[in-house]
Amino acid sequence: MDREVFRKKMLEKNSAASKIEVKNVIDHIVNNETAEINCVICMEELAELQQEISKQLRDKGDMLGLLEELADVYICLEMLKKMFGYTNDEIARAVSIKLDRYERRNEKHE
């Protein structure tokens, strides 16, 4: 997306998508493209986030670029969740398990 268009839309009030809008757009994307193409798009978006993080570490990035890539990856995560049939509850439980593991690992290092 054009950076200036993204910046202007970020400054607008009420530019946040509702949960229903997100669901509708994700449904449209998943239903109108092949799983293979959607997976490739997700991999590309993850790589773009990786690149933006690298720029941040080298003081060459900008916060707006990072935010834009985070938004793309959020959309992709929602797409992948739908494509592979995971529920919000399954994701929440998996996150909880992972966070517990990080907490245990952190306690060992204290």
mmCIF file with all atom_site columns, C-alpha atoms in Angstrom, residues 1 3 46-69:
data_model
loop_
_atom_site.group_PDB
_atom_site.id
_atom_site.type_symbol
_atom_site.label_atom_id
_atom_site.label_alt_id
_atom_site.label_comp_id
_atom_site.label_asym_id
_atom_site.label_entity_id
_atom_site.label_seq_id
_atom_site.pdbx_PDB_ins_code
_atom_site.Cartn_x
_atom_site.Cartn_y
_atom_site.Cartn_z
_atom_site.occupancy
_atom_site.B_iso_or_equiv
_atom_site.pdbx_formal_charge
_atom_site.auth_seq_id
_atom_site.auth_comp_id
_atom_site.auth_asym_id
_atom_site.auth_atom_id
_atom_site.pdbx_PDB_model_num
ATOM 1  C CA . MET A 1 1  ? 0.000  0.000   0.000  1.00 0.00 ? 1  MET A CA 1
ATOM 2  C CA . ARG A 1 3  ? 2.786  4.806   2.457  1.00 0.00 ? 3  ARG A CA 1
ATOM 3  C CA . LEU A 1 46 ? 5.819  -12.501 7.166  1.00 0.00 ? 46 LEU A CA 1
ATOM 4  C CA . ALA A 1 47 ? 9.053  -11.864 5.274  1.00 0.00 ? 47 ALA A CA 1
ATOM 5  C CA . GLU A 1 48 ? 8.138  -8.184  4.883  1.00 0.00 ? 48 GLU A CA 1
ATOM 6  C CA . LEU A 1 49 ? 7.609  -7.928  8.648  1.00 0.00 ? 49 LEU A CA 1
ATOM 7  C CA . GLN A 1 50 ? 10.956 -9.612  9.198  1.00 0.00 ? 50 GLN A CA 1
ATOM 8  C CA . GLN A 1 51 ? 12.580 -7.077  6.886  1.00 0.00 ? 51 GLN A CA 1
ATOM 9  C CA . GLU A 1 52 ? 10.915 -4.165  8.680  1.00 0.00 ? 52 GLU A CA 1
ATOM 10 C CA . ILE A 1 53 ? 12.104 -5.468  12.065 1.00 0.00 ? 53 ILE A CA 1
ATOM 11 C CA . SER A 1 54 ? 15.624 -5.720  10.655 1.00 0.00 ? 54 SER A CA 1
ATOM 12 C CA . LYS A 1 55 ? 15.382 -2.079  9.535  1.00 0.00 ? 55 LYS A CA 1
ATOM 13 C CA . GLN A 1 56 ? 14.271 -1.099  13.049 1.00 0.00 ? 56 GLN A CA 1
ATOM 14 C CA . LEU A 1 57 ? 17.311 -2.825  14.554 1.00 0.00 ? 57 LEU A CA 1
ATOM 15 C CA . ARG A 1 58 ? 19.576 -0.927  12.163 1.00 0.00 ? 58 ARG A CA 1
ATOM 16 C CA . ASP A 1 59 ? 17.817 2.430   12.792 1.00 0.00 ? 59 ASP A CA 1
ATOM 17 C CA . LYS A 1 60 ? 16.733 2.521   9.137  1.00 0.00 ? 60 LYS A CA 1
ATOM 18 C CA . GLY A 1 61 ? 13.037 1.791   9.611  1.00 0.00 ? 61 GLY A CA 1
ATOM 19 C CA . ASP A 1 62 ? 10.091 3.878   10.567 1.00 0.00 ? 62 ASP A CA 1
ATOM 20 C CA . MET A 1 63 ? 7.314  3.136   13.004 1.00 0.00 ? 63 MET A CA 1
ATOM 21 C CA . LEU A 1 64 ? 4.605  3.556   10.364 1.00 0.00 ? 64 LEU A CA 1
ATOM 22 C CA . GLY A 1 65 ? 6.242  0.933   8.151  1.00 0.00 ? 65 GLY A CA 1
ATOM 23 C CA . LEU A 1 66 ? 6.436  -1.465  11.068 1.00 0.00 ? 66 LEU A CA 1
ATOM 24 C CA . LEU A 1 67 ? 2.779  -0.836  11.928 1.00 0.00 ? 67 LEU A CA 1
ATOM 25 C CA . GLU A 1 68 ? 1.717  -1.465  8.345  1.00 0.00 ? 68 GLU A CA 1
ATOM 26 C CA . GLU A 1 69 ? 3.571  -4.791  8.232  1.00 0.00 ? 69 GLU A CA 1
#
